[in-house]
């Protein structure tokens, strides 16, 4: 009997327990996770190229339709007013070689940047004041709503009569159009700051200036930049319309002059340039927004 008990004890000692049964599989799983190969540089490059192509599918389809549609789908009379893409690009190349398109781009950018810069400074400064001081908001809000609902192009004759057909009227109409998106989004950005952040900052002893500098302004940056991007688009669009009236240079002047001279490919070259210019401005503003909102990425990375 002693021999039997000894054999049972040896059998129980040598039998693997639950932890021993689970241990090897867990070790294999962790080893497999550690040895998962990372994608190579070529694979990453191929994935990035595939993503770019996929995102550009709609644009490429539109350009293909523009190239093939007038030739194979439209009537000959329509082709006169809607030339294929290669004719438009050839006209753009001629304008570039002659130095014409560069002069018009420079004139438009100078006016747009001047008006947009003035609107940016005035809109952010006044928006911060209105959002911070409630009484100022109650006094100015009715007047601002009145002018906000007045289209900028409707006031173009007024600006032209008061300031003439020179640079002042064009810069002023651009500043007027870009002012309200910046102003309204600045007010909204400050008013929508999380109250818990403000209470936490005050509990830490931050004064009004430090609270505004460290909490309110950084939290309002994304909303403010939304207004800035809207203002950047509005400044270009309104300027093009203003340059079609009483201007001697600029992309708007190029478009309307080519249309009146029946230079249809040149007209489309000017329109294409406006589109690319607006796209470039939007990309620049998005990059600036990411730069000034880096703290949001850092907080998100730390939380994850």
mmCIF file of C-alpha atoms in Angstrom:
data_model
loop_
_atom_site.group_PDB
_atom_site.id
_atom_site.type_symbol
_atom_site.label_atom_id
_atom_site.label_comp_id
_atom_site.label_asym_id
_atom_site.label_seq_id
_atom_site.Cartn_x
_atom_site.Cartn_y
_atom_site.Cartn_z
ATOM 1 C CA UNK A 1 0.000 0.000 0.000
ATOM 2 C CA UNK A 2 2.901 2.282 0.722
ATOM 3 C CA UNK A 3 4.104 1.623 -2.780
ATOM 4 C CA UNK A 4 0.726 2.556 -4.245
ATOM 5 C CA UNK A 5 0.583 5.876 -2.353
ATOM 6 C CA UNK A 6 4.102 6.705 -3.471
ATOM 7 C CA UNK A 7 3.199 6.098 -7.134
ATOM 8 C CA UNK A 8 0.099 8.343 -6.850
ATOM 9 C CA UNK A 9 2.143 11.141 -5.328
ATOM 10 C CA UNK A 10 4.740 10.870 -8.083
ATOM 11 C CA UNK A 11 1.970 10.891 -10.707
ATOM 12 C CA UNK A 12 0.341 14.002 -9.178
ATOM 13 C CA UNK A 13 3.710 15.751 -8.967
ATOM 14 C CA UNK A 14 4.625 15.035 -12.579
ATOM 15 C CA UNK A 15 1.161 15.980 -14.039
ATOM 16 C CA UNK A 16 1.147 19.464 -15.549
ATOM 17 C CA UNK A 17 -1.121 22.001 -13.882
ATOM 18 C CA UNK A 18 -3.387 24.528 -15.613
ATOM 19 C CA UNK A 19 -0.731 27.200 -15.583
ATOM 20 C CA UNK A 20 1.727 24.860 -17.249
ATOM 21 C CA UNK A 21 -0.842 23.967 -19.895
ATOM 22 C CA UNK A 22 -1.569 27.615 -20.658
ATOM 23 C CA UNK A 23 1.985 28.860 -20.395
ATOM 24 C CA UNK A 24 3.420 27.495 -23.673
ATOM 25 C CA UNK A 25 0.540 28.800 -25.810
ATOM 26 C CA UNK A 26 0.744 32.235 -24.200
ATOM 27 C CA UNK A 27 4.484 32.275 -24.744
ATOM 28 C CA UNK A 28 4.015 31.296 -28.396
ATOM 29 C CA UNK A 29 1.398 34.019 -28.863
ATOM 30 C CA UNK A 30 3.615 36.711 -27.348
ATOM 31 C CA UNK A 31 6.592 35.467 -29.350
ATOM 32 C CA UNK A 32 4.506 35.588 -32.548
ATOM 33 C CA UNK A 33 3.421 39.126 -31.683
ATOM 34 C CA UNK A 34 7.010 40.135 -31.111
ATOM 35 C CA UNK A 35 8.238 38.546 -34.324
ATOM 36 C CA UNK A 36 5.533 40.040 -36.620
ATOM 37 C CA UNK A 37 7.540 41.594 -39.442
ATOM 38 C CA UNK A 38 7.070 45.288 -40.090
ATOM 39 C CA UNK A 39 6.232 46.315 -43.651
ATOM 40 C CA UNK A 40 9.255 47.169 -45.724
ATOM 41 C CA UNK A 41 9.976 50.620 -47.089
ATOM 42 C CA UNK A 42 8.892 49.529 -50.559
ATOM 43 C CA UNK A 43 5.597 48.207 -49.213
ATOM 44 C CA UNK A 44 4.936 51.419 -47.311
ATOM 45 C CA UNK A 45 5.708 53.458 -50.422
ATOM 46 C CA UNK A 46 3.365 51.304 -52.492
ATOM 47 C CA UNK A 47 0.585 51.717 -49.922
ATOM 48 C CA UNK A 48 1.067 55.484 -49.888
ATOM 49 C CA UNK A 49 1.014 55.637 -53.699
ATOM 50 C CA UNK A 50 -2.136 53.516 -53.780
ATOM 51 C CA UNK A 51 -3.816 55.815 -51.266
ATOM 52 C CA UNK A 52 -2.926 58.902 -53.327
ATOM 53 C CA UNK A 53 -4.254 57.305 -56.514
ATOM 54 C CA UNK A 54 -7.481 56.263 -54.795
ATOM 55 C CA UNK A 55 -8.067 59.746 -53.383
ATOM 56 C CA UNK A 56 -7.372 61.276 -56.817
ATOM 57 C CA UNK A 57 -9.778 59.000 -58.682
ATOM 58 C CA UNK A 58 -12.583 61.556 -58.912
ATOM 59 C CA UNK A 59 -10.213 64.315 -60.059
ATOM 60 C CA UNK A 60 -8.603 62.092 -62.675
ATOM 61 C CA UNK A 61 -12.029 61.002 -63.935
ATOM 62 C CA UNK A 62 -13.089 64.653 -64.248
ATOM 63 C CA UNK A 63 -9.929 65.555 -66.163
ATOM 64 C CA UNK A 64 -10.419 62.570 -68.479
ATOM 65 C CA UNK A 65 -14.008 63.633 -69.120
ATOM 66 C CA UNK A 66 -12.836 67.177 -69.830
ATOM 67 C CA UNK A 67 -10.281 65.868 -72.323
ATOM 68 C CA UNK A 68 -12.442 63.294 -74.106
ATOM 69 C CA UNK A 69 -15.924 64.761 -73.707
ATOM 70 C CA UNK A 70 -15.622 67.796 -76.018
ATOM 71 C CA UNK A 71 -13.969 65.652 -78.701
ATOM 72 C CA UNK A 72 -16.172 62.574 -78.711
ATOM 73 C CA UNK A 73 -19.383 63.531 -76.931
ATOM 74 C CA UNK A 74 -20.067 67.189 -77.702
ATOM 75 C CA UNK A 75 -21.117 68.776 -80.954
ATOM 76 C CA UNK A 76 -18.619 70.882 -82.958
ATOM 77 C CA UNK A 77 -20.347 74.096 -81.894
ATOM 78 C CA UNK A 78 -20.056 73.116 -78.240
ATOM 79 C CA UNK A 79 -16.374 72.284 -78.672
ATOM 80 C CA UNK A 80 -15.734 75.933 -79.576
ATOM 81 C CA UNK A 81 -16.922 77.053 -76.136
ATOM 82 C CA UNK A 82 -15.624 74.003 -74.261
ATOM 83 C CA UNK A 83 -12.168 73.131 -75.607
ATOM 84 C CA UNK A 84 -10.428 69.905 -74.543
ATOM 85 C CA UNK A 85 -8.048 69.957 -71.631
ATOM 86 C CA UNK A 86 -4.910 69.774 -73.768
ATOM 87 C CA UNK A 87 -5.865 73.001 -75.565
ATOM 88 C CA UNK A 88 -6.380 74.757 -72.236
ATOM 89 C CA UNK A 89 -3.015 73.528 -70.966
ATOM 90 C CA UNK A 90 -1.367 74.670 -74.200
ATOM 91 C CA UNK A 91 -2.907 78.131 -73.754
ATOM 92 C CA UNK A 92 -1.699 78.212 -70.144
ATOM 93 C CA UNK A 93 1.810 77.305 -71.313
ATOM 94 C CA UNK A 94 1.760 80.143 -73.859
ATOM 95 C CA UNK A 95 0.653 82.611 -71.194
ATOM 96 C CA UNK A 96 3.381 81.337 -68.897
ATOM 97 C CA UNK A 97 6.092 81.622 -71.527
ATOM 98 C CA UNK A 98 5.007 85.185 -72.293
ATOM 99 C CA UNK A 99 5.060 86.049 -68.580
ATOM 100 C CA UNK A 100 1.414 87.107 -68.680
ATOM 101 C CA UNK A 101 -0.020 84.627 -66.216
ATOM 102 C CA UNK A 102 2.680 85.392 -63.620
ATOM 103 C CA UNK A 103 1.813 89.089 -63.675
ATOM 104 C CA UNK A 104 -1.884 88.408 -63.185
ATOM 105 C CA UNK A 105 -1.212 85.951 -60.346
ATOM 106 C CA UNK A 106 1.051 88.481 -58.624
ATOM 107 C CA UNK A 107 -1.570 91.236 -58.893
ATOM 108 C CA UNK A 108 -4.342 89.010 -57.520
ATOM 109 C CA UNK A 109 -2.217 87.624 -54.705
ATOM 110 C CA UNK A 110 -1.091 91.093 -53.634
ATOM 111 C CA UNK A 111 -4.667 92.340 -53.318
ATOM 112 C CA UNK A 112 -5.909 89.134 -51.721
ATOM 113 C CA UNK A 113 -3.126 88.931 -49.134
ATOM 114 C CA UNK A 114 -3.549 92.608 -48.188
ATOM 115 C CA UNK A 115 -7.304 92.331 -47.694
ATOM 116 C CA UNK A 116 -7.092 88.926 -46.032
ATOM 117 C CA UNK A 117 -4.393 90.112 -43.629
ATOM 118 C CA UNK A 118 -6.441 93.139 -42.589
ATOM 119 C CA UNK A 119 -9.518 90.956 -42.057
ATOM 120 C CA UNK A 120 -7.487 88.443 -40.064
ATOM 121 C CA UNK A 121 -6.124 91.007 -37.623
ATOM 122 C CA UNK A 122 -9.410 92.873 -37.194
ATOM 123 C CA UNK A 123 -11.589 89.750 -37.054
ATOM 124 C CA UNK A 124 -9.535 87.892 -34.437
ATOM 125 C CA UNK A 125 -8.990 90.970 -32.246
ATOM 126 C CA UNK A 126 -12.630 92.065 -32.292
ATOM 127 C CA UNK A 127 -13.875 88.493 -31.958
ATOM 128 C CA UNK A 128 -11.800 87.902 -28.819
ATOM 129 C CA UNK A 129 -13.040 91.147 -27.283
ATOM 130 C CA UNK A 130 -16.681 90.426 -28.076
ATOM 131 C CA UNK A 131 -16.480 86.873 -26.735
ATOM 132 C CA UNK A 132 -14.645 87.941 -23.564
ATOM 133 C CA UNK A 133 -16.853 90.929 -22.700
ATOM 134 C CA UNK A 134 -20.555 90.101 -22.748
ATOM 135 C CA UNK A 135 -21.759 93.714 -22.747
ATOM 136 C CA UNK A 136 -19.751 94.488 -25.866
ATOM 137 C CA UNK A 137 -21.374 91.511 -27.542
ATOM 138 C CA UNK A 138 -24.883 92.724 -26.703
ATOM 139 C CA UNK A 139 -24.110 96.172 -28.110
ATOM 140 C CA UNK A 140 -22.362 95.156 -31.353
ATOM 141 C CA UNK A 141 -24.213 91.958 -32.217
ATOM 142 C CA UNK A 142 -27.222 93.596 -33.976
ATOM 143 C CA UNK A 143 -24.960 95.750 -36.151
ATOM 144 C CA UNK A 144 -22.697 92.823 -36.988
ATOM 145 C CA UNK A 145 -25.658 90.643 -37.928
ATOM 146 C CA UNK A 146 -26.899 93.385 -40.249
ATOM 147 C CA UNK A 147 -23.615 93.633 -42.145
ATOM 148 C CA UNK A 148 -22.998 89.876 -42.030
ATOM 149 C CA UNK A 149 -26.176 89.235 -43.976
ATOM 150 C CA UNK A 150 -25.263 91.793 -46.626
ATOM 151 C CA UNK A 151 -23.447 90.112 -49.510
ATOM 152 C CA UNK A 152 -20.015 91.509 -50.234
ATOM 153 C CA UNK A 153 -20.595 91.673 -53.983
ATOM 154 C CA UNK A 154 -23.769 93.669 -53.391
ATOM 155 C CA UNK A 155 -21.569 96.365 -51.836
ATOM 156 C CA UNK A 156 -19.033 96.341 -54.666
ATOM 157 C CA UNK A 157 -20.615 99.388 -56.385
ATOM 158 C CA UNK A 158 -20.531 101.224 -53.054
ATOM 159 C CA UNK A 159 -16.834 100.510 -52.533
ATOM 160 C CA UNK A 160 -16.135 101.498 -56.149
ATOM 161 C CA UNK A 161 -18.001 104.800 -55.827
ATOM 162 C CA UNK A 162 -16.383 105.711 -52.513
ATOM 163 C CA UNK A 163 -12.835 104.467 -53.154
ATOM 164 C CA UNK A 164 -12.590 104.522 -56.935
ATOM 165 C CA UNK A 165 -11.586 101.717 -59.267
ATOM 166 C CA UNK A 166 -8.034 101.490 -57.925
ATOM 167 C CA UNK A 167 -6.464 99.108 -55.468
ATOM 168 C CA UNK A 168 -8.208 100.519 -52.393
ATOM 169 C CA UNK A 169 -11.678 99.376 -53.425
ATOM 170 C CA UNK A 170 -10.545 95.860 -54.293
ATOM 171 C CA UNK A 171 -8.557 95.385 -51.088
ATOM 172 C CA UNK A 172 -11.456 96.772 -49.056
ATOM 173 C CA UNK A 173 -14.041 94.441 -50.598
ATOM 174 C CA UNK A 174 -11.747 91.473 -49.948
ATOM 175 C CA UNK A 175 -11.269 92.553 -46.330
ATOM 176 C CA UNK A 176 -15.031 92.938 -45.907
ATOM 177 C CA UNK A 177 -15.747 89.469 -47.310
ATOM 178 C CA UNK A 178 -13.052 87.777 -45.217
ATOM 179 C CA UNK A 179 -13.780 89.654 -41.990
ATOM 180 C CA UNK A 180 -17.028 87.995 -40.910
ATOM 181 C CA UNK A 181 -15.988 84.320 -41.169
ATOM 182 C CA UNK A 182 -12.964 85.062 -38.988
ATOM 183 C CA UNK A 183 -14.986 87.167 -36.534
ATOM 184 C CA UNK A 184 -17.864 84.726 -36.067
ATOM 185 C CA UNK A 185 -15.649 81.653 -35.718
ATOM 186 C CA UNK A 186 -13.410 83.444 -33.225
ATOM 187 C CA UNK A 187 -16.449 84.287 -31.086
ATOM 188 C CA UNK A 188 -17.738 80.721 -31.369
ATOM 189 C CA UNK A 189 -14.331 79.259 -30.542
ATOM 190 C CA UNK A 190 -13.977 81.259 -27.334
ATOM 191 C CA UNK A 191 -17.556 80.677 -26.195
ATOM 192 C CA UNK A 192 -17.386 76.914 -26.699
ATOM 193 C CA UNK A 193 -14.311 76.312 -24.525
ATOM 194 C CA UNK A 194 -14.989 73.530 -22.031
ATOM 195 C CA UNK A 195 -16.051 75.159 -18.712
ATOM 196 C CA UNK A 196 -14.296 72.383 -16.788
ATOM 197 C CA UNK A 197 -10.970 73.525 -18.253
ATOM 198 C CA UNK A 198 -11.658 77.083 -17.103
ATOM 199 C CA UNK A 199 -12.607 75.947 -13.586
ATOM 200 C CA UNK A 200 -9.543 73.742 -13.346
ATOM 201 C CA UNK A 201 -7.295 76.596 -14.456
ATOM 202 C CA UNK A 202 -8.849 78.995 -11.958
ATOM 203 C CA UNK A 203 -8.470 76.423 -9.184
ATOM 204 C CA UNK A 204 -4.759 76.324 -9.987
ATOM 205 C CA UNK A 205 -4.547 80.067 -9.431
ATOM 206 C CA UNK A 206 -4.291 81.309 -13.023
ATOM 207 C CA UNK A 207 -5.183 84.945 -13.496
ATOM 208 C CA UNK A 208 -7.346 86.268 -16.296
ATOM 209 C CA UNK A 209 -4.468 86.921 -18.679
ATOM 210 C CA UNK A 210 -2.787 83.559 -18.063
ATOM 211 C CA UNK A 211 -6.148 81.805 -18.317
ATOM 212 C CA UNK A 212 -6.785 83.447 -21.648
ATOM 213 C CA UNK A 213 -3.262 82.704 -22.897
ATOM 214 C CA UNK A 214 -2.914 79.101 -21.711
ATOM 215 C CA UNK A 215 -6.458 77.724 -21.879
ATOM 216 C CA UNK A 216 -8.980 79.757 -23.845
ATOM 217 C CA UNK A 217 -6.928 80.775 -26.867
ATOM 218 C CA UNK A 218 -5.376 77.319 -27.517
ATOM 219 C CA UNK A 219 -8.784 75.669 -27.159
ATOM 220 C CA UNK A 220 -10.327 78.117 -29.622
ATOM 221 C CA UNK A 221 -7.608 77.704 -32.272
ATOM 222 C CA UNK A 222 -9.315 74.902 -34.275
ATOM 223 C CA UNK A 223 -12.573 76.852 -34.582
ATOM 224 C CA UNK A 224 -10.720 80.056 -35.417
ATOM 225 C CA UNK A 225 -8.817 78.299 -38.192
ATOM 226 C CA UNK A 226 -12.075 77.026 -39.634
ATOM 227 C CA UNK A 227 -13.092 80.655 -40.063
ATOM 228 C CA UNK A 228 -9.669 81.537 -41.449
ATOM 229 C CA UNK A 229 -9.965 78.840 -44.121
ATOM 230 C CA UNK A 230 -13.438 80.076 -45.045
ATOM 231 C CA UNK A 231 -12.091 83.618 -45.198
ATOM 232 C CA UNK A 232 -9.185 82.558 -47.421
ATOM 233 C CA UNK A 233 -11.593 81.033 -49.936
ATOM 234 C CA UNK A 234 -13.910 84.046 -49.783
ATOM 235 C CA UNK A 235 -11.040 86.483 -50.307
ATOM 236 C CA UNK A 236 -10.067 84.821 -53.594
ATOM 237 C CA UNK A 237 -13.587 84.414 -54.940
ATOM 238 C CA UNK A 238 -14.660 87.969 -54.155
ATOM 239 C CA UNK A 239 -11.435 89.376 -55.539
ATOM 240 C CA UNK A 240 -11.930 87.593 -58.874
ATOM 241 C CA UNK A 241 -15.380 89.156 -59.168
ATOM 242 C CA UNK A 242 -14.026 92.573 -58.203
ATOM 243 C CA UNK A 243 -11.235 92.338 -60.776
ATOM 244 C CA UNK A 244 -13.795 91.793 -63.516
ATOM 245 C CA UNK A 245 -14.951 95.384 -63.005
ATOM 246 C CA UNK A 246 -12.513 98.207 -63.629
ATOM 247 C CA UNK A 247 -9.207 96.345 -63.357
ATOM 248 C CA UNK A 248 -6.246 96.196 -65.689
ATOM 249 C CA UNK A 249 -4.470 93.213 -64.115
ATOM 250 C CA UNK A 250 -5.393 90.138 -62.142
ATOM 251 C CA UNK A 251 -6.903 86.744 -62.825
ATOM 252 C CA UNK A 252 -10.425 88.143 -62.911
ATOM 253 C CA UNK A 253 -9.356 90.665 -65.530
ATOM 254 C CA UNK A 254 -7.649 87.891 -67.506
ATOM 255 C CA UNK A 255 -10.817 85.761 -67.521
ATOM 256 C CA UNK A 256 -13.230 88.502 -68.568
ATOM 257 C CA UNK A 257 -10.801 89.992 -71.117
ATOM 258 C CA UNK A 258 -10.214 86.583 -72.707
ATOM 259 C CA UNK A 259 -13.964 85.990 -72.846
ATOM 260 C CA UNK A 260 -14.646 89.345 -74.518
ATOM 261 C CA UNK A 261 -11.789 88.735 -76.973
ATOM 262 C CA UNK A 262 -13.119 85.232 -77.726
ATOM 263 C CA UNK A 263 -9.903 83.624 -76.498
ATOM 264 C CA UNK A 264 -11.767 80.710 -74.957
ATOM 265 C CA UNK A 265 -8.738 78.512 -74.068
ATOM 266 C CA UNK A 266 -7.131 81.506 -72.333
ATOM 267 C CA UNK A 267 -10.349 82.043 -70.369
ATOM 268 C CA UNK A 268 -10.327 78.449 -69.139
ATOM 269 C CA UNK A 269 -6.619 78.747 -68.353
ATOM 270 C CA UNK A 270 -7.432 81.654 -66.037
ATOM 271 C CA UNK A 271 -10.264 79.698 -64.391
ATOM 272 C CA UNK A 272 -7.964 76.705 -63.878
ATOM 273 C CA UNK A 273 -5.356 78.980 -62.323
ATOM 274 C CA UNK A 274 -7.926 80.347 -59.879
ATOM 275 C CA UNK A 275 -8.856 76.800 -58.841
ATOM 276 C CA UNK A 276 -5.241 75.785 -58.284
ATOM 277 C CA UNK A 277 -4.535 78.996 -56.384
ATOM 278 C CA UNK A 278 -7.487 78.388 -54.063
ATOM 279 C CA UNK A 279 -6.346 74.805 -53.514
ATOM 280 C CA UNK A 280 -2.824 75.950 -52.653
ATOM 281 C CA UNK A 281 -4.144 78.527 -50.178
ATOM 282 C CA UNK A 282 -6.315 75.892 -48.506
ATOM 283 C CA UNK A 283 -3.365 73.488 -48.162
ATOM 284 C CA UNK A 284 -1.253 76.266 -46.656
ATOM 285 C CA UNK A 285 -3.919 77.153 -44.101
ATOM 286 C CA UNK A 286 -4.399 73.487 -43.163
ATOM 287 C CA UNK A 287 -0.643 73.182 -42.578
ATOM 288 C CA UNK A 288 -0.712 76.279 -40.368
ATOM 289 C CA UNK A 289 -3.658 74.882 -38.426
ATOM 290 C CA UNK A 290 -1.755 71.656 -37.755
ATOM 291 C CA UNK A 291 1.255 73.663 -36.626
ATOM 292 C CA UNK A 292 -0.701 75.748 -34.145
ATOM 293 C CA UNK A 293 -2.749 72.756 -32.951
ATOM 294 C CA UNK A 294 0.191 70.482 -32.192
ATOM 295 C CA UNK A 295 -0.816 70.357 -28.532
ATOM 296 C CA UNK A 296 -3.977 68.429 -29.492
ATOM 297 C CA UNK A 297 -1.887 65.733 -31.218
ATOM 298 C CA UNK A 298 0.441 65.532 -28.232
ATOM 299 C CA UNK A 299 -2.477 65.125 -25.798
ATOM 300 C CA UNK A 300 -4.083 62.464 -27.994
ATOM 301 C CA UNK A 301 -0.841 60.513 -28.273
ATOM 302 C CA UNK A 302 -0.296 60.628 -24.521
ATOM 303 C CA UNK A 303 -3.847 59.440 -23.840
ATOM 304 C CA UNK A 304 -3.507 56.507 -26.218
#
